[in-house]
XYZ file of C-alpha atoms in Angstrom:
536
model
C -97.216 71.985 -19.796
C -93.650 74.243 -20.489
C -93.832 75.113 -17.120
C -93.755 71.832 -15.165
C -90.686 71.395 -16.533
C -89.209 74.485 -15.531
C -90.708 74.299 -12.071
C -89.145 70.773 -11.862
C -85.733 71.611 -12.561
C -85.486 74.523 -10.466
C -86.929 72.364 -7.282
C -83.354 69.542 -8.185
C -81.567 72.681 -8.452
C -82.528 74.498 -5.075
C -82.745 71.186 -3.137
C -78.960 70.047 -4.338
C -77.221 73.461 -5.325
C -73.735 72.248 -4.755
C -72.002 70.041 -7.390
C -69.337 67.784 -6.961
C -65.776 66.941 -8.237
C -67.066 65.249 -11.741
C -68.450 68.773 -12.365
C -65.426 70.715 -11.170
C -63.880 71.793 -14.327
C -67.100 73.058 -16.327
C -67.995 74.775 -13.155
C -64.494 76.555 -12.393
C -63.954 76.961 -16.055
C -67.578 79.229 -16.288
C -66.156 81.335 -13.112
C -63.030 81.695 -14.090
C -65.028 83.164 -17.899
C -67.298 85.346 -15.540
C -64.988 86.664 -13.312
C -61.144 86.176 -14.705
C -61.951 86.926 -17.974
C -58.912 87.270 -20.183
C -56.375 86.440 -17.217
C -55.792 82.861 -18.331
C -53.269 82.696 -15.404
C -55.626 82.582 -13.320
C -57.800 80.152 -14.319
C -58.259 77.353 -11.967
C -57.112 74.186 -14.968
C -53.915 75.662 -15.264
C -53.037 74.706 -11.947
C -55.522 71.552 -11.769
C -55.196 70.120 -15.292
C -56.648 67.141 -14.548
C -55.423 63.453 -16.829
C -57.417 64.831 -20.037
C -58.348 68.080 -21.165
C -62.258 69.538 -21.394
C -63.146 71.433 -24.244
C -63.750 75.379 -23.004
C -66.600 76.090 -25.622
C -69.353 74.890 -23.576
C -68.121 76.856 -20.472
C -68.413 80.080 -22.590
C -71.710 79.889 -24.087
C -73.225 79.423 -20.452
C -71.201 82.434 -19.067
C -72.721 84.146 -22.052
C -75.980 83.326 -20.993
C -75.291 83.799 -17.433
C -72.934 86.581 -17.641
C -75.825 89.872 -17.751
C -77.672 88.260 -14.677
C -74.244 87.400 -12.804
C -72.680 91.360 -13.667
C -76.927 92.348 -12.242
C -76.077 90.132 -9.094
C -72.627 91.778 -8.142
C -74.197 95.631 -9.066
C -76.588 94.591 -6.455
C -74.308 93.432 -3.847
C -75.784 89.301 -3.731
C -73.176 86.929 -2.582
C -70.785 85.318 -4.745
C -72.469 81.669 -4.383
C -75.659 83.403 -5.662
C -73.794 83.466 -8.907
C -73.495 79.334 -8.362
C -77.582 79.360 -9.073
C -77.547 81.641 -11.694
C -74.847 79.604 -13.762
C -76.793 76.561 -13.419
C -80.193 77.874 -14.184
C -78.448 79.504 -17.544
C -77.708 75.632 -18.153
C -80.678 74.219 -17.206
C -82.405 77.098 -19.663
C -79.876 75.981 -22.470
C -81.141 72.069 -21.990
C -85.074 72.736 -21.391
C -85.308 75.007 -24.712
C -84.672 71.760 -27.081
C -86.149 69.647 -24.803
C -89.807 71.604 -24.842
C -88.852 72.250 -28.634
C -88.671 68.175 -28.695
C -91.905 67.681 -26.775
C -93.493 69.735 -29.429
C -92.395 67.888 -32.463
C -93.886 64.610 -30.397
C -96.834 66.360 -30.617
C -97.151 66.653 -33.944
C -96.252 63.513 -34.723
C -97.780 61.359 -32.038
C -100.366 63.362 -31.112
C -100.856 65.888 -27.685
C -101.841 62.988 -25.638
C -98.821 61.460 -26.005
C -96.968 64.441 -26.038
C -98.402 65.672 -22.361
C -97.471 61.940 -21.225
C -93.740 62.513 -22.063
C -93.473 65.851 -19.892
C -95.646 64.313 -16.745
C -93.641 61.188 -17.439
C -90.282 63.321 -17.873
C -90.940 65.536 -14.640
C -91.614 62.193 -12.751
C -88.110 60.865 -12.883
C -85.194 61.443 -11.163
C -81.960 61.433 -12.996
C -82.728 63.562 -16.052
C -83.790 66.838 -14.519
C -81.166 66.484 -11.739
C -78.358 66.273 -14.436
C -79.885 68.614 -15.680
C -78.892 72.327 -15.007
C -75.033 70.021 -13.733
C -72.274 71.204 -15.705
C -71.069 67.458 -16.433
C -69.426 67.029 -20.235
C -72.505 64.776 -20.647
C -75.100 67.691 -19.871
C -72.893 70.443 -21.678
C -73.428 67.922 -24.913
C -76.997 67.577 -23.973
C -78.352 70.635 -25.879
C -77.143 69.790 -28.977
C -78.389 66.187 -28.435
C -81.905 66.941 -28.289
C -81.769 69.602 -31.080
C -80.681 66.880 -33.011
C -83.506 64.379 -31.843
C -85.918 67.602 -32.861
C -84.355 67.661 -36.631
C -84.265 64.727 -36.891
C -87.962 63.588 -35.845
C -88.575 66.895 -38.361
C -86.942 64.994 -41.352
C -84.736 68.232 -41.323
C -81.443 66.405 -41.670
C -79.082 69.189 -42.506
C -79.307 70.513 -38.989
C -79.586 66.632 -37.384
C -76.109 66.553 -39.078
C -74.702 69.715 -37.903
C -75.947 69.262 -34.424
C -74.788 65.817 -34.516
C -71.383 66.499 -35.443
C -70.723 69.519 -32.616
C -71.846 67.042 -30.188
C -69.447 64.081 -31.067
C -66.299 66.383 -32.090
C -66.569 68.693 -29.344
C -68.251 66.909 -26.365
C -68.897 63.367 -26.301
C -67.284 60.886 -28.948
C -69.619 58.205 -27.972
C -72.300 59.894 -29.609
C -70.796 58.438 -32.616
C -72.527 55.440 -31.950
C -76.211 56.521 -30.984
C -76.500 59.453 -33.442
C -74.632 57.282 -36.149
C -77.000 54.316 -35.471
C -80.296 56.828 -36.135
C -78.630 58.376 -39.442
C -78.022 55.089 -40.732
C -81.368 54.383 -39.882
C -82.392 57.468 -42.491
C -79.785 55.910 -45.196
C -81.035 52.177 -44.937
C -85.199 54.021 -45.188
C -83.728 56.001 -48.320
C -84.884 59.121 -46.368
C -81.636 60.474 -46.860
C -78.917 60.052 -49.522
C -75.574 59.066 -48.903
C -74.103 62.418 -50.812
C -76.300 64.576 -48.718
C -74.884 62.937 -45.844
C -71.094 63.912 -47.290
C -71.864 66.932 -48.544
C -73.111 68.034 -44.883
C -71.322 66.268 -42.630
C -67.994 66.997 -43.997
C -67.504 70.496 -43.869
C -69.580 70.387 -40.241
C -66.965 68.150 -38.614
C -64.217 70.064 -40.012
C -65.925 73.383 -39.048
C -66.521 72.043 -35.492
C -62.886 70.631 -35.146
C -61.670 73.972 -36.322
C -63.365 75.816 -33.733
C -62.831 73.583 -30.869
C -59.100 72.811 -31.685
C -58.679 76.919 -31.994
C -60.917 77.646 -28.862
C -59.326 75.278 -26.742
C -55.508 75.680 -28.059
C -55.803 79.286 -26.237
C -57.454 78.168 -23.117
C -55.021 75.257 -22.809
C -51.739 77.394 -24.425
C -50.834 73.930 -26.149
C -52.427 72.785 -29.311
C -54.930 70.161 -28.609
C -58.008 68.803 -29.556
C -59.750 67.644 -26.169
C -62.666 65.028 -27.122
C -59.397 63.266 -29.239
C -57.059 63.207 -26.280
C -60.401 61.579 -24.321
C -60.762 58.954 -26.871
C -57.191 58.168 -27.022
C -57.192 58.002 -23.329
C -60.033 55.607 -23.270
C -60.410 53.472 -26.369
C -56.613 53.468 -27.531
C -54.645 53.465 -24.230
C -57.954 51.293 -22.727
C -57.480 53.363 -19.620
C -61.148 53.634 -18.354
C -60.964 50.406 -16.801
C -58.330 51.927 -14.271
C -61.731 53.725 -12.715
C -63.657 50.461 -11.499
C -65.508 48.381 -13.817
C -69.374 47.008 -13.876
C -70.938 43.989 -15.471
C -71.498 43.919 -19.250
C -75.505 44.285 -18.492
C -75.242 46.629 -15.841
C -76.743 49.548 -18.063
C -80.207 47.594 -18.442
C -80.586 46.125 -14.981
C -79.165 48.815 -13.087
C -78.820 52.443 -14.677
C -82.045 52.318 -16.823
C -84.123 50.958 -14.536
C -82.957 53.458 -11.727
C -83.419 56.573 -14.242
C -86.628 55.521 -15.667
C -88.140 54.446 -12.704
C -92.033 52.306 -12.680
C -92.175 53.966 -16.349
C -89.987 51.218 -17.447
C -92.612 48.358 -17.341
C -94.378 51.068 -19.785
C -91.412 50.375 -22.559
C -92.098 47.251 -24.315
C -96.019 48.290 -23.979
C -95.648 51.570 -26.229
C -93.888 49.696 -28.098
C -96.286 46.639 -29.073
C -98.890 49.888 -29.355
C -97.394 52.667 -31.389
C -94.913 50.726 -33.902
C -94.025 53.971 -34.754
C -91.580 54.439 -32.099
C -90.072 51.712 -32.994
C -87.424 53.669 -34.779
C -86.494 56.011 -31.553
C -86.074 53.380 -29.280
C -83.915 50.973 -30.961
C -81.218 53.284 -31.711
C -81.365 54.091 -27.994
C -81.415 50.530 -27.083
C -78.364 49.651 -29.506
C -76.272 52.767 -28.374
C -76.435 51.405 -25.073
C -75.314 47.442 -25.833
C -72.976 48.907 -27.817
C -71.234 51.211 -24.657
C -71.861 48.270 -22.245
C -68.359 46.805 -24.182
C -66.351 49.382 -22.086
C -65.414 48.465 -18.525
C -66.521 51.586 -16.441
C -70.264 52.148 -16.708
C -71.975 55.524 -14.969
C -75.324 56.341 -15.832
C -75.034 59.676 -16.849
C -72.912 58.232 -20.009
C -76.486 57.141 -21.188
C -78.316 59.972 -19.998
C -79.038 60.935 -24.012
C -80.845 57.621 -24.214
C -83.866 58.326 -21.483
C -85.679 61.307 -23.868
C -85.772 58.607 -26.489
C -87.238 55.343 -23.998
C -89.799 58.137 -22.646
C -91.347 58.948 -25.929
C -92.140 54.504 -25.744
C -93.639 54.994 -21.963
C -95.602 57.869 -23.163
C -97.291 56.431 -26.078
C -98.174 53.635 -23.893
C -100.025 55.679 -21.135
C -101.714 57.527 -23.637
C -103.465 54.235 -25.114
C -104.482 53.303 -21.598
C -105.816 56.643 -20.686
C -107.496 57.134 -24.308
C -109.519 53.433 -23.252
C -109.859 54.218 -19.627
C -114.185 54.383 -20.826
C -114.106 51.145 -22.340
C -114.648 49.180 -19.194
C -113.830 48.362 -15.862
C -110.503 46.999 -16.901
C -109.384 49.379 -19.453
C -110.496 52.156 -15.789
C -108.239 49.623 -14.030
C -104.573 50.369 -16.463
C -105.442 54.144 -17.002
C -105.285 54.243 -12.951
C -102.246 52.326 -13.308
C -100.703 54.922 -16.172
C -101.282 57.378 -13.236
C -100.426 55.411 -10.499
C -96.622 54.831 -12.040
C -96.179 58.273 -11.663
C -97.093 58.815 -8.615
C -94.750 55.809 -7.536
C -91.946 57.751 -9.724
C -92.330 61.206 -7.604
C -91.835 58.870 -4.142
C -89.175 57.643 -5.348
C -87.819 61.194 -6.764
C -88.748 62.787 -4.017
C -87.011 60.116 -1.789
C -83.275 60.222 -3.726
C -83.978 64.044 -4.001
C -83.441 64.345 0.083
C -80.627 62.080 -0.234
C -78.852 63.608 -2.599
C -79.222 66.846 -0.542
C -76.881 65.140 2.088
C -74.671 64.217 -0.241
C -72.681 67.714 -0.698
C -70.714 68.097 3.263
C -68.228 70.201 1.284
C -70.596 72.586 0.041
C -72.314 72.935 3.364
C -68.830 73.097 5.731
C -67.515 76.438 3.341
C -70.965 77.494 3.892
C -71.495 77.134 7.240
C -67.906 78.650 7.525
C -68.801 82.049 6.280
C -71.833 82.322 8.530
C -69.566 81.431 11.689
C -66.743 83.967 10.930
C -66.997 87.723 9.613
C -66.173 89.087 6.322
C -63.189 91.539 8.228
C -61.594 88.410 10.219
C -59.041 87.216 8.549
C -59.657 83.671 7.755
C -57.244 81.509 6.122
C -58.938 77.713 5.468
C -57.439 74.919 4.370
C -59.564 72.609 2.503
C -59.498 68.675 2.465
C -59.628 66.265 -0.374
C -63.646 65.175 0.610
C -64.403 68.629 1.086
C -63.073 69.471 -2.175
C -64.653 66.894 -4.122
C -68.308 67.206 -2.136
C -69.423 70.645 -2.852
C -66.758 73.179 -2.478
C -66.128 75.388 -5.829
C -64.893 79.238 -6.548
C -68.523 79.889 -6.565
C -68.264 79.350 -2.996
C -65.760 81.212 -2.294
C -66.862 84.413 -1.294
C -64.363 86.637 0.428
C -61.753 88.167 -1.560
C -59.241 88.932 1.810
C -60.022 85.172 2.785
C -57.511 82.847 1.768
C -58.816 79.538 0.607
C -56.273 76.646 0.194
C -56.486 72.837 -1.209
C -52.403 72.427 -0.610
C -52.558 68.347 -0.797
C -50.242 65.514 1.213
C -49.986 67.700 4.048
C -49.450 65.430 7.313
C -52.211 66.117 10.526
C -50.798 68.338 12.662
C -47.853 69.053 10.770
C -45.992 73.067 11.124
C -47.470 73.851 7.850
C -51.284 73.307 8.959
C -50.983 74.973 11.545
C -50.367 78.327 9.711
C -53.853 78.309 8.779
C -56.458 79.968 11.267
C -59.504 77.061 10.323
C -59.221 73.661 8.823
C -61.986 71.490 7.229
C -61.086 67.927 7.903
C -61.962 64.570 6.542
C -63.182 62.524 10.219
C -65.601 59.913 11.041
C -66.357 61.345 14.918
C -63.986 64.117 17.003
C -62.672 61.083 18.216
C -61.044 60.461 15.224
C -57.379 59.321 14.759
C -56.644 61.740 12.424
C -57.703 64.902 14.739
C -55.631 63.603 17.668
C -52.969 66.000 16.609
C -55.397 68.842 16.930
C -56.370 68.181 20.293
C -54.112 71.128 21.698
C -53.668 73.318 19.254
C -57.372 73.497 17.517
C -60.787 73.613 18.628
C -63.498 71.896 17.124
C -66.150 74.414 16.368
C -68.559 72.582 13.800
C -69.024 69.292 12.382
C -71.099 68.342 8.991
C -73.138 65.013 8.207
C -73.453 63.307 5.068
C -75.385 60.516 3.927
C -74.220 57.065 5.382
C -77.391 54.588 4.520
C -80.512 53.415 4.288
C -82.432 51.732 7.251
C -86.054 50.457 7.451
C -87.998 51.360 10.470
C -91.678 49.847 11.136
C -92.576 52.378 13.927
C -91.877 55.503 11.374
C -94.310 56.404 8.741
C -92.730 55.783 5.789
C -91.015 52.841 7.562
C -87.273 53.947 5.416
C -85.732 56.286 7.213
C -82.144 58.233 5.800
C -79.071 58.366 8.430
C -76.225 60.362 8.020
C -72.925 60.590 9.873
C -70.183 62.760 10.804
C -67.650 63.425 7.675
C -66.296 66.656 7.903
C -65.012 69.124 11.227
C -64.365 72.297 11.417
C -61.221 73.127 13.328
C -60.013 77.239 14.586
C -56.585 77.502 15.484
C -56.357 78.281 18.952
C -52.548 80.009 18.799
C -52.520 81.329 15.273
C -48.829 82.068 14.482
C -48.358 86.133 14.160
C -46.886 85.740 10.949
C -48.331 82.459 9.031
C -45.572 81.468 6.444
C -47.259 80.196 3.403
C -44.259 79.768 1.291
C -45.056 75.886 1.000
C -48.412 76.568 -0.835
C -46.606 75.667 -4.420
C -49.962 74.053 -5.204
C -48.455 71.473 -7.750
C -50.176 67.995 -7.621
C -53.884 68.708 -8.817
C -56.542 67.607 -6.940
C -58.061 65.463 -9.997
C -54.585 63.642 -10.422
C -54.325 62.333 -6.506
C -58.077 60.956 -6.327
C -56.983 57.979 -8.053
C -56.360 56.698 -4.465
C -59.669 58.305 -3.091
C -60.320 56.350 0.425
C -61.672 58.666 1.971
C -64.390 59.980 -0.336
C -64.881 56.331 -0.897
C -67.588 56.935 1.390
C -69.526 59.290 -0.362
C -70.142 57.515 -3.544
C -69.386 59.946 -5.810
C -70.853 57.657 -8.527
C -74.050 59.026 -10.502
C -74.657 61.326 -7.633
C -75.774 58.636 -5.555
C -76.212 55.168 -6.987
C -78.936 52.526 -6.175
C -76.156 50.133 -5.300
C -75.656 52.632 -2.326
C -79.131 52.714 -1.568
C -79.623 49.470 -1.465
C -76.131 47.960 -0.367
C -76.144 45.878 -3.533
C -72.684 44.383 -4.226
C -70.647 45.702 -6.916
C -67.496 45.851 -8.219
C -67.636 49.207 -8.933
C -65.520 51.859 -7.153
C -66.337 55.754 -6.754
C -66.608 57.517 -9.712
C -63.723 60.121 -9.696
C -62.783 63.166 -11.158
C -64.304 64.114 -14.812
C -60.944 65.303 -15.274
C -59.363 62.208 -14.280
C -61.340 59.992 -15.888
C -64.210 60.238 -18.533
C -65.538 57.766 -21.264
């Protein structure tokens, strides 16, 4: 059942190809590795840093991947933004391999029924195969995550220790607590000794903060350590907070709930059946009580945990379906095993189309290069919700085209009007903010993004998804002769000014489209920003 998985992913990826700003420096950092190369003054984090450094080592092992089928793509003359699919299929490869590898160590220890469950359980679900192939620090660290569920359910705990240790010292610190809670698991069972533990751990971590403290220190050209500066950012400075905060429980009623979907009521049922996987789910359920202490909650911070919570669902849907010939009843909950997945692919299939409106940055550069010619000399300037919604380097496609993101420029002031096309930020062509363009600029296109949700009883299914006007396309009517872009000095990152965000308020940038939007449940919460600007 390999392939459902594969067949899954690439659906989340064709349907939603464009990423947003949270993924922006993975995603710039792998083009700038494909197609800079050595020219590190070029690379797109030297001139948007961002608050706290990434680490550059998972950017290069994708463009390794990647890199043959990208260099096959440009021989053959494919678009630039082709090279946008190809990077996140390389990723999405990089995450399925220990994730089928994982589904066959279930196997052998919970049996193929239970194994099969997982997968039709795991394809079911939204949230995990859409992060999936995203270059988010959470999916970069996801790899190594489920190699070292694998060793670990294996009893191989050299390599749960290795794999454990890349992932905390050179992607995600937090793993501290989940993979920490499952090897003291193995210490308190006496399935592994405490000068094992030492005598493998130690020189891993110091291995892994070697190579990511080298790696990065060139990349950077400062000496640094990136996860460090992130947890000194969040836990010492307490910064995360800044970013909008949820309740303390907001991870079980909210983000769990919305990733695992109907196979949630499954949970405490595997559990009460197969006692067995007992000792996968609490870890995942402590990891999470544990993170619910800091202020700013997303769900794909706990994205590690679903894998874990599925094995639980699984091993309760195969005990209903292995009784479904014991009676009428027993008929009754293997129907239901089925039925809850059938009520998960709705539901996937209903955030799927949302999501698709949720990139009108991606689509307005695309839509762009359709309406104007390679020869014509287009210079664009670019907008803050454009450049957070779906615009990249990927998408840049034309090397004579000039392609700016110059910020705190006024409407209608001299310097925008050097450029031949703008992509503005405006709820209607009505808009305030495109009153200065009424003489001077035409309004050629407009793009719609998701706004809500709204029932309708005379529509089959009664919910139907509206969008709005967000972004317009403006051409320059009387192009100066001789545009003077001396002012593009390019200085303020993008990352660092979204702390005030308005206008991509709108656009939830949040877990790539939250329930709480979906449902216009109150929260607290504001948009996620930047992963740059702010990560936990």
């Amino acid at each position: 059942m390999d392939w459902l998985l594969v067949l899954c992913s690439l659906v989340h990826l064709f349907m939603c190809p464009f990423t947003k700003v949270e993924e922006s420096f993975n995603l710039q950092a792998i083009h700038d590795i494909l197609y800079h190369q050595t020219d590190i003054q070029e690379y797109d984090h030297l001139e948007f840093p961002g608050v706290v450094p990434r680490t550059f080592l998972g950017p290069i092992v994708v463009s390794v991947i990647a890199a043959p089928f990208v260099a096959v793509s440009r021989v053959l003359g494919f678009p630039k933004d082709v090279s946008l699919y190809l990077v996140r299929f390389a990723l999405g490869a990089l995450v399925l391999w220990p994730l089928i590898k994982l589904q066959k160590r279930i196997k052998g220890t919970l049996g193929k029924g239970t194994s099969d469950w997982f997968v039709l359980i795991t394809v079911s679900q939204f949230h995990f195969l859409f992060y999936l192939s995203r270059p988010l620090p959470n999916t970069m660290a996801l790899p190594l995550v489920l190699f070292a569920y694998y060793y670990w359910l294996g009893q191989q705990h050299g390599k749960f220790i290795a794999c454990s240790a890349s992932a905390i010292l050179i992607f995600r610190g937090e793993l501290a607590i989940l993979l920490g809670l499952i090897l003291l698991g193995e210490l308190l069972a006496r399935r592994l000794s405490l000068s094992k533990t030492l005598f493998i751990a130690v020189p891993s971590g110091l291995l892994c903060l070697f190579l990511t403290v080298f790696v990065d220190s060139f990349f950077w050209q400062r000496l640094l350590w990136p996860e460090g500066e992130v947890l000194w950012y969040n836990v010492v400075l307490n910064k995360s907070g800044d970013w909008g905060t949820s309740p303390f429980l907001w991870y079980f009623y909210s983000a769990i709930p919305r990733a695992m979907g109907t196979s949630l009521a499954l949970l405490p049922m595997g559990m009460f059946f197969e006692r067995r996987v007992w000792p996968v789910v609490l870890p995942a359920l402590f990891f999470v009580l544990a993170y619910s202490f800091l202020p700013h909650k997303e769900l794909r911070f706990i994205i590690y945990v679903i894998p874990l919570l599925n094995i639980a669902a699984a091993a309760a849907c195969n005990r209903l379906w292995e009784n479904r010939t014991k009676g009428k009843w027993f008929a009754l909950l293997a129907l239901a095993a089925i039925g809850h997945l059938v009520a998960n692919l709705v539901l996937t299939s209903f955030l799927l189309v949302v999501s698709r409106a949720n990139y009108p940055g991606g689509e307005a550069l695309f839509l762009l290069h359709k309406m104007e010619s390679r020869e014509s000399n287009v210079t664009v300037h670019i907008d803050v919700l454009a450049a957070q919604t779906g615009i990249s380097r990927f998408g840049q496609l034309h090397n004579n085209w000039i392609y700016d993101k110059t910020e705190n420029l006024k409407p209608g002031s001299p310097e925008l009007r050097m450029f031949s096309h703008l992509i503005v930020e405006a709820k209607s062509k009505h808009a305030y903010n495109l009153r200065p363009y009424a003489e001077t600029h035409e309004i050629v296109a407009h793009i719609e993004g998701f706004s809500h949700i709204r029932s309708s009883y005379n529509h089959f299914p009664p919910i139907r998804i509206k969008t709005k006007p967000c972004l317009f396309i403006l051409k320059n009517k009387d192009l100066p002769k001789e545009p003077d872009f001396s002012f593009v000095l390019r200085k303020h990152p993008l990352e660092a000014a979204e702390e005030s965000l308005p206008p991509a308020a709108e656009f939830d940038n949040r877990n790539q489209l939250d329930a709480e939007v979906l449902l216009n449940e109150n929260s607290t919460d504001i948009p996620e920003l930047n992963e740059n600007s702010i990560d936990e």
